[in-house]
GROMACS .gro file of C-alpha atoms in nm:
model
  254
    1MET     CA    1   6.962  -1.925   2.784
    2ALA     CA    2   6.816  -1.598   2.754
    3THR     CA    3   6.857  -1.365   3.065
    4LEU     CA    4   6.492  -1.265   3.016
    5PRO     CA    5   6.290  -1.583   3.197
    6LEU     CA    6   6.121  -1.754   2.868
    7SER     CA    7   5.762  -1.904   2.879
    8VAL     CA    8   5.640  -2.132   2.625
    9CYS     CA    9   5.254  -2.163   2.520
   10LEU     CA   10   5.175  -2.519   2.506
   11GLU     CA   11   4.892  -2.479   2.292
   12MET     CA   12   5.091  -2.309   2.036
   13VAL     CA   13   5.433  -2.445   1.985
   14TYR     CA   14   5.387  -2.787   2.045
   15ASP     CA   15   5.058  -2.918   1.981
   16ASP     CA   16   5.090  -3.261   1.873
   17GLU     CA   17   5.144  -3.414   2.173
   18PRO     CA   18   4.993  -3.502   2.573
   19PHE     CA   19   5.045  -3.185   2.777
   20ARG     CA   20   5.293  -3.362   3.007
   21GLU     CA   21   5.478  -3.426   2.701
   22ARG     CA   22   5.447  -3.104   2.586
   23VAL     CA   23   5.608  -2.952   2.935
   24ALA     CA   24   5.887  -3.214   2.910
   25ARG     CA   25   6.000  -3.073   2.546
   26ALA     CA   26   5.979  -2.714   2.644
   27ALA     CA   27   6.203  -2.792   2.941
   28ASP     CA   28   6.436  -2.966   2.700
   29ALA     CA   29   6.420  -2.647   2.452
   30GLY     CA   30   6.566  -2.418   2.789
   31ALA     CA   31   6.241  -2.263   2.858
   32ASP     CA   32   6.149  -2.132   3.230
   33ALA     CA   33   5.789  -2.145   3.231
   34VAL     CA   34   5.488  -2.288   3.056
   35GLU     CA   35   5.174  -2.112   2.994
   36PHE     CA   36   4.797  -2.230   2.812
   37TRP     CA   37   4.471  -2.114   2.753
   38ASP     CA   38   4.155  -2.226   2.956
   39TRP     CA   39   4.237  -2.366   3.235
   40ARG     CA   40   3.907  -2.543   3.272
   41ASP     CA   41   3.974  -2.817   2.962
   42LYS     CA   42   4.297  -2.896   3.139
   43ASN     CA   43   4.454  -3.166   3.364
   44LEU     CA   44   4.553  -2.920   3.614
   45ASP     CA   45   4.715  -3.144   3.829
   46ALA     CA   46   4.915  -3.315   3.569
   47ILE     CA   47   5.037  -3.010   3.425
   48ALA     CA   48   5.159  -2.908   3.736
   49ALA     CA   49   5.358  -3.210   3.805
   50ALA     CA   50   5.505  -3.215   3.512
   51ALA     CA   51   5.638  -2.888   3.520
   52ASP     CA   52   5.746  -2.934   3.867
   53ALA     CA   53   5.937  -3.257   3.787
   54HIS     CA   54   6.115  -3.047   3.521
   55ASP     CA   55   6.152  -2.731   3.736
   56LEU     CA   56   5.916  -2.502   3.560
   57ALA     CA   57   5.681  -2.220   3.668
   58ILE     CA   58   5.330  -2.182   3.515
   59ALA     CA   59   5.364  -1.855   3.362
   60GLY     CA   60   5.016  -1.798   3.286
   61CYS     CA   61   4.646  -1.924   3.202
   62THR     CA   62   4.330  -1.750   3.024
   63ALA     CA   63   4.114  -1.586   3.340
   64GLY     CA   64   3.801  -1.600   3.085
   65GLY     CA   65   3.473  -1.399   3.128
   66THR     CA   66   3.346  -1.115   2.868
   67LEU     CA   67   3.418  -0.735   2.980
   68THR     CA   68   3.241  -0.531   2.758
   69GLU     CA   69   2.853  -0.641   2.844
   70PRO     CA   70   2.733  -0.508   3.151
   71ALA     CA   71   2.467  -0.759   3.186
   72GLN     CA   72   2.757  -1.039   3.178
   73SER     CA   73   2.950  -0.801   3.510
   74ALA     CA   74   2.821  -1.060   3.747
   75ALA     CA   75   2.892  -1.364   3.544
   76ALA     CA   76   3.237  -1.221   3.445
   77VAL     CA   77   3.342  -1.130   3.805
   78GLU     CA   78   3.259  -1.486   3.901
   79THR     CA   79   3.458  -1.646   3.633
   80ILE     CA   80   3.762  -1.398   3.716
   81ARG     CA   81   3.742  -1.464   4.080
   82GLU     CA   82   3.727  -1.855   4.035
   83SER     CA   83   4.024  -1.808   3.807
   84ILE     CA   84   4.217  -1.670   4.055
   85GLU     CA   85   4.106  -1.924   4.352
   86THR     CA   86   4.238  -2.186   4.064
   87ALA     CA   87   4.544  -2.009   3.971
   88ALA     CA   88   4.695  -1.947   4.315
   89ASP     CA   89   4.589  -2.304   4.409
   90TYR     CA   90   4.858  -2.410   4.142
   91GLY     CA   91   5.127  -2.114   4.121
   92ILE     CA   92   5.019  -1.984   3.799
   93GLU     CA   93   5.136  -1.667   3.814
   94THR     CA   94   4.921  -1.426   3.611
   95LEU     CA   95   4.594  -1.462   3.430
   96ILE     CA   96   4.513  -1.320   3.106
   97ALA     CA   97   4.208  -1.143   3.064
   98THR     CA   98   4.073  -0.994   2.727
   99SER     CA   99   3.812  -0.782   2.660
  100GLY     CA  100   3.558  -0.935   2.462
  101PRO     CA  101   3.347  -0.820   2.164
  102ASP     CA  102   3.296  -0.448   2.090
  103GLN     CA  103   2.932  -0.450   2.144
  104ALA     CA  104   2.762  -0.292   1.835
  105ASN     CA  105   2.465  -0.161   2.056
  106ARG     CA  106   2.683   0.030   2.318
  107ASP     CA  107   2.955   0.346   2.282
  108ARG     CA  108   3.292   0.294   2.326
  109GLU     CA  109   3.324   0.485   2.635
  110SER     CA  110   3.096   0.285   2.813
  111GLN     CA  111   3.209  -0.021   2.692
  112ARG     CA  112   3.553   0.080   2.874
  113ARG     CA  113   3.385   0.182   3.216
  114THR     CA  114   3.252  -0.174   3.220
  115ILE     CA  115   3.568  -0.323   3.187
  116ILE     CA  116   3.729  -0.104   3.447
  117ASP     CA  117   3.456  -0.191   3.621
  118ILE     CA  118   3.462  -0.585   3.631
  119LEU     CA  119   3.866  -0.551   3.673
  120SER     CA  120   3.851  -0.328   3.978
  121ARG     CA  121   3.611  -0.570   4.165
  122VAL     CA  122   3.834  -0.876   4.090
  123ALA     CA  123   4.209  -0.703   4.153
  124PRO     CA  124   4.124  -0.681   4.573
  125ALA     CA  125   4.098  -1.086   4.506
  126ALA     CA  126   4.419  -1.123   4.293
  127GLU     CA  127   4.625  -0.860   4.502
  128ARG     CA  128   4.547  -1.138   4.824
  129ALA     CA  129   4.643  -1.419   4.615
  130GLY     CA  130   4.974  -1.255   4.449
  131VAL     CA  131   4.809  -1.325   4.114
  132THR     CA  132   4.862  -1.082   3.799
  133ILE     CA  133   4.556  -1.008   3.592
  134VAL     CA  134   4.722  -0.850   3.248
  135LEU     CA  135   4.492  -0.744   3.022
  136GLU     CA  136   4.587  -0.818   2.633
  137PRO     CA  137   4.485  -0.597   2.350
  138LEU     CA  138   4.456  -0.843   2.044
  139ASN     CA  139   4.495  -0.685   1.693
  140THR     CA  140   4.165  -0.655   1.462
  141ALA     CA  141   4.275  -0.649   1.140
  142VAL     CA  142   4.358  -0.973   1.082
  143ASP     CA  143   4.311  -1.231   1.363
  144HIS     CA  144   4.032  -1.108   1.601
  145PRO     CA  145   3.794  -0.847   1.383
  146ASP     CA  146   3.578  -0.813   1.689
  147SER     CA  147   3.753  -0.759   1.957
  148PHE     CA  148   3.685  -0.416   2.135
  149LEU     CA  149   4.058  -0.380   2.280
  150SER     CA  150   4.335  -0.349   2.023
  151SER     CA  151   4.563  -0.067   2.104
  152SER     CA  152   4.811  -0.097   2.368
  153ARG     CA  153   4.674   0.321   2.438
  154GLU     CA  154   4.402   0.216   2.530
  155GLY     CA  155   4.523  -0.070   2.698
  156PHE     CA  156   4.728   0.131   2.946
  157GLU     CA  157   4.458   0.354   2.989
  158ILE     CA  158   4.262   0.117   3.126
  159VAL     CA  159   4.549  -0.057   3.357
  160ASP     CA  160   4.580   0.351   3.453
  161ALA     CA  161   4.213   0.382   3.555
  162VAL     CA  162   4.189   0.038   3.760
  163ASP     CA  163   4.505   0.131   3.975
  164SER     CA  164   4.586  -0.179   4.120
  165PRO     CA  165   4.945  -0.363   4.120
  166ALA     CA  166   4.722  -0.662   4.085
  167VAL     CA  167   4.649  -0.549   3.678
  168ALA     CA  168   4.929  -0.495   3.453
  169LEU     CA  169   4.894  -0.489   3.018
  170LEU     CA  170   4.998  -0.800   2.857
  171TYR     CA  171   5.212  -0.687   2.556
  172ASP     CA  172   5.204  -0.885   2.248
  173VAL     CA  173   5.453  -0.780   2.019
  174TYR     CA  174   5.269  -0.966   1.732
  175HIS     CA  175   4.951  -0.768   1.790
  176GLN     CA  176   5.104  -0.439   1.853
  177GLN     CA  177   5.273  -0.451   1.509
  178ILE     CA  178   5.015  -0.510   1.347
  179THR     CA  179   4.794  -0.261   1.545
  180GLU     CA  180   5.037   0.006   1.582
  181GLY     CA  181   5.371  -0.018   1.528
  182ASN     CA  182   5.612   0.169   1.706
  183ILE     CA  183   5.746  -0.147   1.944
  184VAL     CA  184   6.052  -0.081   2.115
  185CYS     CA  185   5.930   0.276   2.190
  186THR     CA  186   5.587   0.160   2.354
  187LEU     CA  187   5.782  -0.086   2.511
  188THR     CA  188   6.030   0.096   2.767
  189GLU     CA  189   5.819   0.389   2.796
  190ASN     CA  190   5.529   0.176   2.951
  191VAL     CA  191   5.745  -0.090   3.105
  192ASP     CA  192   5.639  -0.054   3.485
  193ARG     CA  193   5.263  -0.157   3.336
  194ILE     CA  194   5.359  -0.448   3.119
  195GLY     CA  195   5.261  -0.766   3.340
  196HIS     CA  196   5.361  -1.050   3.052
  197VAL     CA  197   5.549  -1.041   2.661
  198HIS     CA  198   5.440  -1.219   2.389
  199VAL     CA  199   5.644  -1.269   2.086
  200ALA     CA  200   5.527  -1.408   1.744
  201ASP     CA  201   5.662  -1.259   1.424
  202VAL     CA  202   5.474  -1.062   1.154
  203PRO     CA  203   5.293  -1.152   0.892
  204GLY     CA  204   5.226  -1.473   0.950
  205ARG     CA  205   5.269  -1.497   1.351
  206HIS     CA  206   5.573  -1.777   1.330
  207GLU     CA  207   5.861  -1.774   1.531
  208PRO     CA  208   6.111  -1.481   1.553
  209GLY     CA  209   6.309  -1.428   1.251
  210THR     CA  210   6.061  -1.550   0.987
  211GLY     CA  211   5.927  -1.209   0.908
  212GLU     CA  212   5.971  -0.825   0.972
  213LEU     CA  213   6.045  -0.762   1.298
  214ASP     CA  214   6.371  -0.732   1.423
  215TYR     CA  215   6.331  -0.935   1.739
  216ALA     CA  216   6.749  -0.897   1.853
  217THR     CA  217   6.657  -0.514   1.906
  218VAL     CA  218   6.307  -0.567   2.070
  219LEU     CA  219   6.415  -0.806   2.306
  220GLU     CA  220   6.748  -0.587   2.390
  221ALA     CA  221   6.583  -0.289   2.448
  222LEU     CA  222   6.288  -0.446   2.696
  223ALA     CA  223   6.574  -0.618   2.889
  224ALA     CA  224   6.755  -0.274   2.917
  225ALA     CA  225   6.419  -0.095   3.004
  226GLY     CA  226   6.385  -0.347   3.377
  227TYR     CA  227   6.144  -0.562   3.241
  228ASP     CA  228   6.125  -0.879   3.460
  229GLY     CA  229   5.885  -1.036   3.347
  230TYR     CA  230   5.813  -1.357   3.113
  231VAL     CA  231   5.863  -1.332   2.767
  232GLY     CA  232   5.620  -1.589   2.583
  233CYS     CA  233   5.626  -1.815   2.333
  234GLU     CA  234   5.308  -1.790   2.164
  235PHE     CA  235   5.378  -1.857   1.772
  236VAL     CA  236   5.306  -2.128   1.497
  237PRO     CA  237   5.644  -2.317   1.408
  238THR     CA  238   5.755  -2.327   1.051
  239GLY     CA  239   5.883  -2.643   1.108
  240ASP     CA  240   6.037  -2.832   1.390
  241PRO     CA  241   5.949  -2.698   1.736
  242ASP     CA  242   6.275  -2.731   1.878
  243ALA     CA  243   6.431  -2.504   1.572
  244ALA     CA  244   6.192  -2.266   1.618
  245MET     CA  245   6.274  -2.237   2.048
  246ALA     CA  246   6.660  -2.226   1.950
  247ALA     CA  247   6.557  -1.937   1.704
  248VAL     CA  248   6.440  -1.743   1.963
  249ASP     CA  249   6.692  -1.796   2.211
  250ALA     CA  250   6.915  -1.644   1.950
  251ARG     CA  251   6.770  -1.348   1.908
  252PHE     CA  252   6.776  -1.292   2.327
  253PRO     CA  253   7.034  -1.050   2.432
  254GLU     CA  254   7.335  -1.163   2.597
   0.00000   0.00000   0.00000
């Protein structure tokens, strides 16, 4: 199997079965971990039991909260702290945070300050719990037109401003290829600030090998740079999900 640890997003890759069966299929495909979006609408006990039965880690789930609106700051902090406690209870290693929408009535700098403030307030709890919050920029050109944070550059600046070992960037190769390109250089030059990676091809958000990205080169460079976090499969398979997972594995460095 792949030298980089591999995680499977249960909502994207296997989306037509109960979650326990999705976990089993991820294990059969050779994954090291599973991940999912909002934990609040899941039976976490069942997912955790299935993951344990198949010797899989739970790599991550979403944290929740809107980070760009000062009026919602207290609620965002409470929401993320609740997610930290839940992640610690279930051995979930990372919490995925997105910025929320670009507030039309506020300038970018004030929104950035709000994001930094919220993440700074929850970082100590994450440090104590051994959970990493990973901030994910989302592309605005295709999938998330209202997202405040789209570029990895600005994401790294926010991570640096928070300055906590429990706050890093989620580098989604699909989103960043659409937003800015220059994938290999950005990954390798910032590997110490990346806590999780997502993969899907462009265009279409399907499995690696269906689009314009040379994933064998991307993943080889990522491994050579010393990245040791999960590579999360967050794509829509073009056909059989197991065949799609095999296509991913074929592009991992030996």
